[in-house]
PDB file of C-alpha atoms and ligand atoms in Angstrom:
ATOM      1  CA  MET A   1       1.020 -13.004 -12.393  1.00 88.00           C
ATOM      2  CA  ASP A   2      -2.632 -14.155 -10.793  1.00 96.00           C
ATOM      3  CA  PHE A   3      -2.653 -14.926  -7.550  1.00 97.00           C
ATOM      4  CA  GLU A   4      -3.429 -18.814  -7.236  1.00 98.00           C
ATOM      5  CA  GLU A   5      -0.562 -19.174 -10.532  1.00 98.00           C
ATOM      6  CA  LEU A   6       1.593 -17.021  -7.968  1.00 98.00           C
ATOM      7  CA  VAL A   7       1.040 -19.663  -5.632  1.00 98.00           C
ATOM      8  CA  ARG A   8       1.148 -22.520  -7.609  1.00 97.00           C
ATOM      9  CA  ARG A   9       4.228 -21.262  -9.325  1.00 97.00           C
ATOM     10  CA  ARG A  10       5.902 -21.295  -6.121  1.00 98.00           C
ATOM     11  CA  ARG A  11       8.834 -23.810  -5.606  1.00 98.00           C
ATOM     12  CA  MET A  12      12.271 -24.320  -3.239  1.00 98.00           C
ATOM     13  CA  VAL A  13      14.799 -23.920  -6.058  1.00 98.00           C
ATOM     14  CA  ARG A  14      17.984 -25.135  -4.452  1.00 97.00           C
ATOM     15  CA  ARG A  15      20.012 -23.826  -7.621  1.00 97.00           C
ATOM     16  CA  PHE A  16      19.985 -20.155  -9.051  1.00 98.00           C
ATOM     17  CA  SER A  17      22.327 -18.122 -11.819  1.00 97.00           C
ATOM     18  CA  PRO A  18      25.278 -16.162 -10.434  1.00 93.00           C
ATOM     19  CA  GLU A  19      23.117 -12.946 -12.256  1.00 97.00           C
ATOM     20  CA  PRO A  20      22.661 -10.769 -10.054  1.00 98.00           C
ATOM     21  CA  VAL A  21      19.723  -9.236  -9.040  1.00 98.00           C
ATOM     22  CA  SER A  22      18.823  -5.721  -9.452  1.00 98.00           C
ATOM     23  CA  GLU A  23      18.394  -3.584  -6.416  1.00 98.00           C
ATOM     24  CA  GLU A  24      14.990  -2.092  -8.014  1.00 98.00           C
ATOM     25  CA  LYS A  25      14.134  -6.024  -7.299  1.00 98.00           C
ATOM     26  CA  LEU A  26      15.215  -6.496  -4.197  1.00 98.00           C
ATOM     27  CA  ALA A  27      14.058  -3.619  -3.277  1.00 98.00           C
ATOM     28  CA  ARG A  28       9.982  -4.106  -3.994  1.00 98.00           C
ATOM     29  CA  ILE A  29      10.629  -7.938  -2.932  1.00 98.00           C
ATOM     30  CA  LEU A  30      11.445  -6.389   0.972  1.00 98.00           C
ATOM     31  CA  ASP A  31       8.454  -4.005   1.153  1.00 98.00           C
ATOM     32  CA  LEU A  32       6.265  -6.611   0.106  1.00 98.00           C
ATOM     33  CA  ALA A  33       7.724  -8.310   2.936  1.00 98.00           C
ATOM     34  CA  ARG A  34       7.805  -6.245   5.396  1.00 98.00           C
ATOM     35  CA  ARG A  35       3.983  -5.889   4.393  1.00 98.00           C
ATOM     36  CA  ALA A  36       3.265  -9.193   6.380  1.00 98.00           C
ATOM     37  CA  PRO A  37       0.755  -9.431   9.546  1.00 98.00           C
ATOM     38  CA  SER A  38       2.330  -9.399  13.460  1.00 98.00           C
ATOM     39  CA  ALA A  39       0.706  -9.876  16.676  1.00 98.00           C
ATOM     40  CA  GLY A  40      -0.269  -6.462  18.245  1.00 98.00           C
ATOM     41  CA  PHE A  41       1.608  -5.270  15.167  1.00 98.00           C
ATOM     42  CA  SER A  42       4.656  -5.571  16.738  1.00 98.00           C
ATOM     43  CA  GLN A  43       6.543  -6.011  13.866  1.00 98.00           C
ATOM     44  CA  GLY A  44       9.201  -7.767  15.548  1.00 98.00           C
ATOM     45  CA  GLN A  45      10.493  -9.427  11.699  1.00 98.00           C
ATOM     46  CA  SER A  46      13.624  -7.771  10.694  1.00 98.00           C
ATOM     47  CA  PHE A  47      16.110  -8.947   7.689  1.00 98.00           C
ATOM     48  CA  VAL A  48      19.779  -9.647   6.950  1.00 98.00           C
ATOM     49  CA  VAL A  49      20.750  -8.937   3.324  1.00 98.00           C
ATOM     50  CA  VAL A  50      23.812 -10.536   1.809  1.00 98.00           C
ATOM     51  CA  THR A  51      25.479  -9.851  -1.343  1.00 98.00           C
ATOM     52  CA  ASP A  52      28.782  -9.704  -1.370  1.00 97.00           C
ATOM     53  CA  ALA A  53      30.218 -12.902  -2.843  1.00 97.00           C
ATOM     54  CA  ALA A  54      32.622 -13.932   0.223  1.00 97.00           C
ATOM     55  CA  ARG A  55      29.775 -13.443   2.506  1.00 98.00           C
ATOM     56  CA  ARG A  56      27.644 -15.312   0.558  1.00 98.00           C
ATOM     57  CA  ALA A  57      30.423 -18.200   0.605  1.00 97.00           C
ATOM     58  CA  GLU A  58      31.122 -18.179   4.450  1.00 98.00           C
ATOM     59  CA  ILE A  59      27.746 -18.412   4.967  1.00 98.00           C
ATOM     60  CA  ALA A  60      27.957 -21.707   2.509  1.00 98.00           C
ATOM     61  CA  ARG A  61      30.797 -22.851   4.266  1.00 98.00           C
ATOM     62  CA  ILE A  62      27.995 -22.440   8.025  1.00 98.00           C
ATOM     63  CA  ALA A  63      25.446 -24.386   5.961  1.00 98.00           C
ATOM     64  CA  GLY A  64      27.844 -27.490   5.244  1.00 97.00           C
ATOM     65  CA  GLU A  65      27.649 -26.830   1.355  1.00 97.00           C
ATOM     66  CA  ARG A  66      31.014 -28.654   0.414  1.00 97.00           C
ATOM     67  CA  ALA A  67      29.284 -32.325   2.677  1.00 96.00           C
ATOM     68  CA  TYR A  68      26.074 -31.459   0.759  1.00 95.00           C
ATOM     69  CA  VAL A  69      27.568 -31.402  -2.828  1.00 95.00           C
ATOM     70  CA  GLU A  70      29.846 -34.353  -2.236  1.00 96.00           C
ATOM     71  CA  ARG A  71      26.101 -35.773  -1.357  1.00 94.00           C
ATOM     72  CA  GLY A  72      25.785 -35.415  -5.006  1.00 92.00           C
ATOM     73  CA  PHE A  73      23.339 -31.713  -4.736  1.00 93.00           C
ATOM     74  CA  ASP A  74      24.085 -28.454  -6.696  1.00 94.00           C
ATOM     75  CA  PRO A  75      26.393 -25.862  -4.817  1.00 96.00           C
ATOM     76  CA  TRP A  76      22.980 -23.927  -3.796  1.00 97.00           C
ATOM     77  CA  LEU A  77      24.370 -21.643  -1.287  1.00 97.00           C
ATOM     78  CA  SER A  78      27.464 -20.067  -2.885  1.00 95.00           C
ATOM     79  CA  GLY A  79      25.936 -19.862  -6.610  1.00 96.00           C
ATOM     80  CA  ALA A  80      22.348 -17.712  -5.622  1.00 98.00           C
ATOM     81  CA  PRO A  81      23.244 -13.909  -5.778  1.00 98.00           C
ATOM     82  CA  VAL A  82      21.213 -13.099  -2.513  1.00 98.00           C
ATOM     83  CA  HIS A  83      21.098 -14.419   1.052  1.00 98.00           C
ATOM     84  CA  VAL A  84      17.893 -12.698   2.804  1.00 98.00           C
ATOM     85  CA  VAL A  85      18.582 -13.968   6.761  1.00 98.00           C
ATOM     86  CA  VAL A  86      14.531 -14.309   7.889  1.00 98.00           C
ATOM     87  CA  CYS A  87      15.036 -13.001  12.105  1.00 98.00           C
ATOM     88  CA  VAL A  88      12.483 -13.375  14.912  1.00 98.00           C
ATOM     89  CA  SER A  89      12.732 -10.835  17.733  1.00 98.00           C
ATOM     90  CA  GLU A  90      10.799 -12.704  21.198  1.00 98.00           C
ATOM     91  CA  ARG A  91      11.759  -8.929  23.055  1.00 98.00           C
ATOM     92  CA  ALA A  92       9.336  -6.754  20.596  1.00 98.00           C
ATOM     93  CA  TYR A  93       6.558  -9.338  21.469  1.00 98.00           C
ATOM     94  CA  ARG A  94       7.158  -9.438  24.966  1.00 98.00           C
ATOM     95  CA  GLU A  95       7.271  -5.360  24.507  1.00 98.00           C
ATOM     96  CA  ARG A  96       4.681  -4.665  22.409  1.00 98.00           C
ATOM     97  CA  TYR A  97       2.015  -7.133  25.036  1.00 98.00           C
ATOM     98  CA  ARG A  98       2.985  -4.936  27.630  1.00 97.00           C
ATOM     99  CA  GLU A  99       2.039  -1.772  26.550  1.00 97.00           C
ATOM    100  CA  PRO A 100      -1.340  -0.271  28.790  1.00 96.00           C
ATOM    101  CA  ASP A 101      -4.006  -1.453  25.379  1.00 97.00           C
ATOM    102  CA  LYS A 102      -2.936  -5.296  25.110  1.00 97.00           C
ATOM    103  CA  LEU A 103      -2.232  -5.769  29.588  1.00 96.00           C
ATOM    104  CA  ARG A 104      -5.958  -3.640  29.818  1.00 93.00           C
ATOM    105  CA  GLY A 105      -5.071  -3.985  33.844  1.00 93.00           C
ATOM    106  CA  GLY A 106      -4.505  -8.255  33.442  1.00 95.00           C
ATOM    107  CA  PRO A 107      -1.369 -10.214  33.122  1.00 95.00           C
ATOM    108  CA  GLU A 108       0.933 -10.329  31.233  1.00 94.00           C
ATOM    109  CA  LYS A 109       0.591 -12.878  28.220  1.00 95.00           C
ATOM    110  CA  GLN A 110       1.428 -16.286  28.381  1.00 96.00           C
ATOM    111  CA  TRP A 111       2.210 -16.945  24.958  1.00 97.00           C
ATOM    112  CA  PRO A 112       1.096 -20.526  24.181  1.00 97.00           C
ATOM    113  CA  VAL A 113       2.273 -20.310  21.031  1.00 98.00           C
ATOM    114  CA  PRO A 114       4.582 -17.912  20.310  1.00 98.00           C
ATOM    115  CA  HIS A 115       4.235 -15.353  17.841  1.00 98.00           C
ATOM    116  CA  TRP A 116       6.841 -14.287  16.699  1.00 98.00           C
ATOM    117  CA  TYR A 117       7.769 -17.007  14.717  1.00 98.00           C
ATOM    118  CA  VAL A 118       4.134 -17.366  13.270  1.00 98.00           C
ATOM    119  CA  ASP A 119       5.065 -14.040  12.284  1.00 98.00           C
ATOM    120  CA  GLY A 120       8.132 -14.719  11.246  1.00 98.00           C
ATOM    121  CA  GLY A 121       6.578 -17.277   9.099  1.00 98.00           C
ATOM    122  CA  CYS A 122       4.447 -15.001   7.883  1.00 98.00           C
ATOM    123  CA  ALA A 123       6.677 -12.830   6.453  1.00 98.00           C
ATOM    124  CA  LEU A 124       8.928 -15.834   5.109  1.00 98.00           C
ATOM    125  CA  MET A 125       6.309 -16.768   3.077  1.00 98.00           C
ATOM    126  CA  LEU A 126       5.705 -13.022   1.515  1.00 98.00           C
ATOM    127  CA  LEU A 127       9.552 -13.365   1.040  1.00 98.00           C
ATOM    128  CA  LEU A 128       8.930 -16.673  -1.373  1.00 98.00           C
ATOM    129  CA  LEU A 129       5.667 -15.494  -3.138  1.00 98.00           C
ATOM    130  CA  ALA A 130       7.393 -11.765  -4.194  1.00 98.00           C
ATOM    131  CA  ALA A 131      10.168 -13.510  -5.873  1.00 98.00           C
ATOM    132  CA  VAL A 132       8.201 -15.398  -7.625  1.00 98.00           C
ATOM    133  CA  ASN A 133       6.294 -12.122  -8.623  1.00 98.00           C
ATOM    134  CA  GLU A 134       9.927 -10.962  -9.662  1.00 98.00           C
ATOM    135  CA  GLY A 135      10.520 -13.429 -11.816  1.00 98.00           C
ATOM    136  CA  LEU A 136      12.347 -14.826  -9.800  1.00 98.00           C
ATOM    137  CA  ALA A 137      12.810 -17.949  -7.639  1.00 98.00           C
ATOM    138  CA  ALA A 138      13.328 -18.855  -3.668  1.00 98.00           C
ATOM    139  CA  GLY A 139      14.370 -21.932  -1.271  1.00 98.00           C
ATOM    140  CA  PHE A 140      14.801 -21.385   2.605  1.00 98.00           C
ATOM    141  CA  LEU A 141      16.642 -23.997   4.236  1.00 98.00           C
ATOM    142  CA  ASP A 142      17.104 -24.418   8.057  1.00 98.00           C
ATOM    143  CA  LEU A 143      20.768 -23.742   9.544  1.00 98.00           C
ATOM    144  CA  GLY A 144      20.937 -25.655  12.583  1.00 97.00           C
ATOM    145  CA  THR A 145      21.177 -25.228  16.269  1.00 97.00           C
ATOM    146  CA  GLU A 146      25.399 -24.275  15.631  1.00 98.00           C
ATOM    147  CA  GLY A 147      24.977 -22.860  12.104  1.00 98.00           C
ATOM    148  CA  TYR A 148      22.940 -19.826  13.445  1.00 98.00           C
ATOM    149  CA  LEU A 149      25.069 -19.674  15.961  1.00 98.00           C
ATOM    150  CA  ARG A 150      28.210 -19.237  13.455  1.00 98.00           C
ATOM    151  CA  LEU A 151      25.373 -16.722  11.089  1.00 98.00           C
ATOM    152  CA  ARG A 152      25.128 -14.334  14.653  1.00 98.00           C
ATOM    153  CA  ASP A 153      28.936 -14.154  14.793  1.00 98.00           C
ATOM    154  CA  LEU A 154      29.304 -13.313  11.639  1.00 98.00           C
ATOM    155  CA  LEU A 155      26.765 -11.118  11.116  1.00 98.00           C
ATOM    156  CA  GLY A 156      26.907  -9.143  13.953  1.00 98.00           C
ATOM    157  CA  ILE A 157      22.763 -10.800  14.878  1.00 98.00           C
ATOM    158  CA  PRO A 158      22.331  -9.373  18.491  1.00 97.00           C
ATOM    159  CA  ASP A 159      21.361 -11.798  21.146  1.00 96.00           C
ATOM    160  CA  ASP A 160      17.864 -10.927  21.175  1.00 96.00           C
ATOM    161  CA  VAL A 161      17.183 -11.559  17.920  1.00 98.00           C
ATOM    162  CA  GLN A 162      16.553 -14.564  16.730  1.00 98.00           C
ATOM    163  CA  PRO A 163      17.790 -16.521  12.603  1.00 98.00           C
ATOM    164  CA  ILE A 164      14.820 -18.700  11.964  1.00 98.00           C
ATOM    165  CA  GLY A 165      16.607 -19.595   8.399  1.00 98.00           C
ATOM    166  CA  LEU A 166      18.065 -18.389   4.647  1.00 98.00           C
ATOM    167  CA  VAL A 167      16.020 -17.496   1.900  1.00 98.00           C
ATOM    168  CA  THR A 168      17.950 -17.395  -1.323  1.00 98.00           C
ATOM    169  CA  LEU A 169      17.099 -15.813  -4.091  1.00 98.00           C
ATOM    170  CA  GLY A 170      17.973 -15.418  -7.899  1.00 98.00           C
ATOM    171  CA  ILE A 171      16.729 -16.706 -11.497  1.00 98.00           C
ATOM    172  CA  PRO A 172      16.162 -19.991 -11.397  1.00 97.00           C
ATOM    173  CA  ALA A 173      18.807 -23.023 -12.845  1.00 97.00           C
ATOM    174  CA  ALA A 174      17.789 -26.785 -13.259  1.00 95.00           C
ATOM    175  CA  ASP A 175      18.214 -28.315 -10.494  1.00 91.00           C
ATOM    176  CA  ARG A 176      17.837 -31.017  -8.716  1.00 91.00           C
ATOM    177  CA  ARG A 177      14.550 -31.525  -6.612  1.00 91.00           C
ATOM    178  CA  SER A 178      13.811 -32.408  -3.101  1.00 90.00           C
ATOM    179  CA  GLY A 179      13.402 -36.695  -2.353  1.00 91.00           C
ATOM    180  CA  SER A 180      10.932 -35.068  -0.084  1.00 94.00           C
ATOM    181  CA  LEU A 181       8.209 -34.250  -3.019  1.00 95.00           C
ATOM    182  CA  ALA A 182       8.390 -37.803  -2.891  1.00 95.00           C
ATOM    183  CA  ARG A 183       6.334 -37.250  -0.229  1.00 96.00           C
ATOM    184  CA  GLY A 184       3.423 -36.146  -2.652  1.00 96.00           C
ATOM    185  CA  ARG A 185       0.779 -33.336  -1.012  1.00 96.00           C
ATOM    186  CA  LYS A 186      -1.046 -34.708   0.570  1.00 97.00           C
ATOM    187  CA  PRO A 187      -5.228 -34.444  -0.641  1.00 97.00           C
ATOM    188  CA  LEU A 188      -7.650 -31.836   0.890  1.00 96.00           C
ATOM    189  CA  GLU A 189     -10.028 -33.526   2.544  1.00 94.00           C
ATOM    190  CA  GLU A 190      -6.896 -35.288   5.016  1.00 95.00           C
ATOM    191  CA  VAL A 191      -5.529 -31.870   6.419  1.00 96.00           C
ATOM    192  CA  VAL A 192      -8.791 -30.259   5.880  1.00 97.00           C
ATOM    193  CA  HIS A 193     -11.570 -30.218   9.054  1.00 96.00           C
ATOM    194  CA  ARG A 194     -15.165 -29.448   9.091  1.00 96.00           C
ATOM    195  CA  GLU A 195     -16.773 -28.212  11.647  1.00 96.00           C
ATOM    196  CA  SER A 196     -14.440 -30.347  14.226  1.00 96.00           C
ATOM    197  CA  TRP A 197     -11.519 -32.464  13.932  1.00 94.00           C
ATOM    198  CA  GLY A 198     -13.691 -35.406  13.500  1.00 89.00           C
ATOM    199  CA  SER A 199     -15.282 -34.762  10.828  1.00 81.00           C
ATOM    200  CA  ARG A 200     -12.898 -34.492   6.840  1.00 75.00           C
ATOM    201  CA  GLY A 201     -14.291 -32.409   4.403  1.00 69.00           C
ATOM    202  CA  GLY A 202     -12.304 -30.596   1.375  1.00 57.00           C
ATOM    203  CA  SER A 203     -15.029 -29.982  -1.299  1.00 53.00           C
ATOM    204  CA  ASP A 204     -15.398 -32.171  -3.987  1.00 49.00           C
TER     205      ASP A 204
HETATM  206  C1  LIG B 301      10.071 -24.264   8.218  1.00 56.66           C
HETATM  207  C2  LIG B 301      11.284 -24.892   6.951  1.00 56.66           C
HETATM  208  C3  LIG B 301      12.190 -24.865   7.001  1.00 56.66           C
HETATM  209  C4  LIG B 301      12.974 -25.950   5.430  1.00 56.66           C
HETATM  210  N1  LIG B 301      14.048 -26.571   5.926  1.00 56.66           N
HETATM  211  C5  LIG B 301      14.679 -27.014   4.806  1.00 56.66           C
HETATM  212  C6  LIG B 301      15.712 -26.931   4.517  1.00 56.66           C
HETATM  213  O1  LIG B 301      16.903 -27.255   5.690  1.00 56.66           O
HETATM  214  N2  LIG B 301      16.741 -27.839   3.541  1.00 56.66           N
HETATM  215  C7  LIG B 301      15.937 -27.934   2.532  1.00 56.66           C
HETATM  216  O2  LIG B 301      16.174 -28.222   1.347  1.00 56.66           O
HETATM  217  N3  LIG B 301      14.760 -27.447   2.389  1.00 56.66           N
HETATM  218  C8  LIG B 301      13.925 -27.019   3.504  1.00 56.66           C
HETATM  219  N4  LIG B 301      12.462 -26.799   3.605  1.00 56.66           N
HETATM  220  C9  LIG B 301      11.873 -26.271   2.165  1.00 56.66           C
HETATM  221  C10 LIG B 301      10.715 -27.397   2.325  1.00 56.66           C
HETATM  222  O3  LIG B 301      11.713 -29.279   2.384  1.00 56.66           O
HETATM  223  C11 LIG B 301       9.782 -27.846   0.871  1.00 56.66           C
HETATM  224  O4  LIG B 301       8.748 -26.459   1.525  1.00 56.66           O
HETATM  225  C12 LIG B 301       9.249 -28.685   0.746  1.00 56.66           C
HETATM  226  O5  LIG B 301       9.621 -30.061   0.574  1.00 56.66           O
HETATM  227  C13 LIG B 301       7.893 -28.206   0.025  1.00 56.66           C
HETATM  228  O6  LIG B 301       8.224 -27.967  -1.406  1.00 56.66           O
HETATM  229  P1  LIG B 301       7.867 -26.846  -1.698  1.00 56.66           P
HETATM  230  O7  LIG B 301       8.418 -26.053  -0.946  1.00 56.66           O
HETATM  231  O8  LIG B 301       9.233 -26.804  -3.736  1.00 56.66           O
HETATM  232  O9  LIG B 301       6.504 -27.215  -2.235  1.00 56.66           O
HETATM  233  C14 LIG B 301      11.646 -26.497   5.003  1.00 56.66           C
HETATM  234  C15 LIG B 301      10.937 -25.456   4.711  1.00 56.66           C
HETATM  235  C16 LIG B 301      10.119 -25.351   5.631  1.00 56.66           C
HETATM  236  C17 LIG B 301       9.330 -24.035   5.697  1.00 56.66           C
END
């Protein structure tokens, strides 16, 4: 599959066949995600992979799957054979940017943009695309403040590591699409500014 097709095929899938994902496929997907860029090569991204059925069911409980299903959606999380919690470490960046080649005798970086979240997003995107590349599909969801606290407890995620969301992986099944898609994708000229913000400019 070429890159354009891969990108165009990717979409958030919210229902999966219970069939397990082979360890080989999973390893290739995670290995590609590991190739995500990171500021200063800090590599603050990490992944907690959960395939144990009881643990996945507990994550589904934490995420409020029962209420979700009662609203007419599919049992997305409990039915997905693989959960991957994508995590970032702010500490990894702060420590890296205190190293001499980054400080160069100057003050510590101010972090107007928290690079750990940027890099977490890069790794997330690679995970989503790598899943499609393996003939699988992926979904992503936020667990909310309380959900992350409970997830930390369940999975033993340390205090200085922030889970940024949960990726579900597996063979796609027919799912109910998100209502958000009704918004439609913005046209190119609305999201691209050429030379300055004031001028719009996709290609025509
Ligand atoms: C940071 C982020 C958080 C998201 N959180 C959720 C979520 O909590 N639940 C959900 O069903 N989808 C979630 N999504 C998926 C978006 O709804 C989805 O990407 C968007 O509707 C576009 O659809 P597509 O990815 O299938 O093209 C999230 C996506 C991102 C990037």
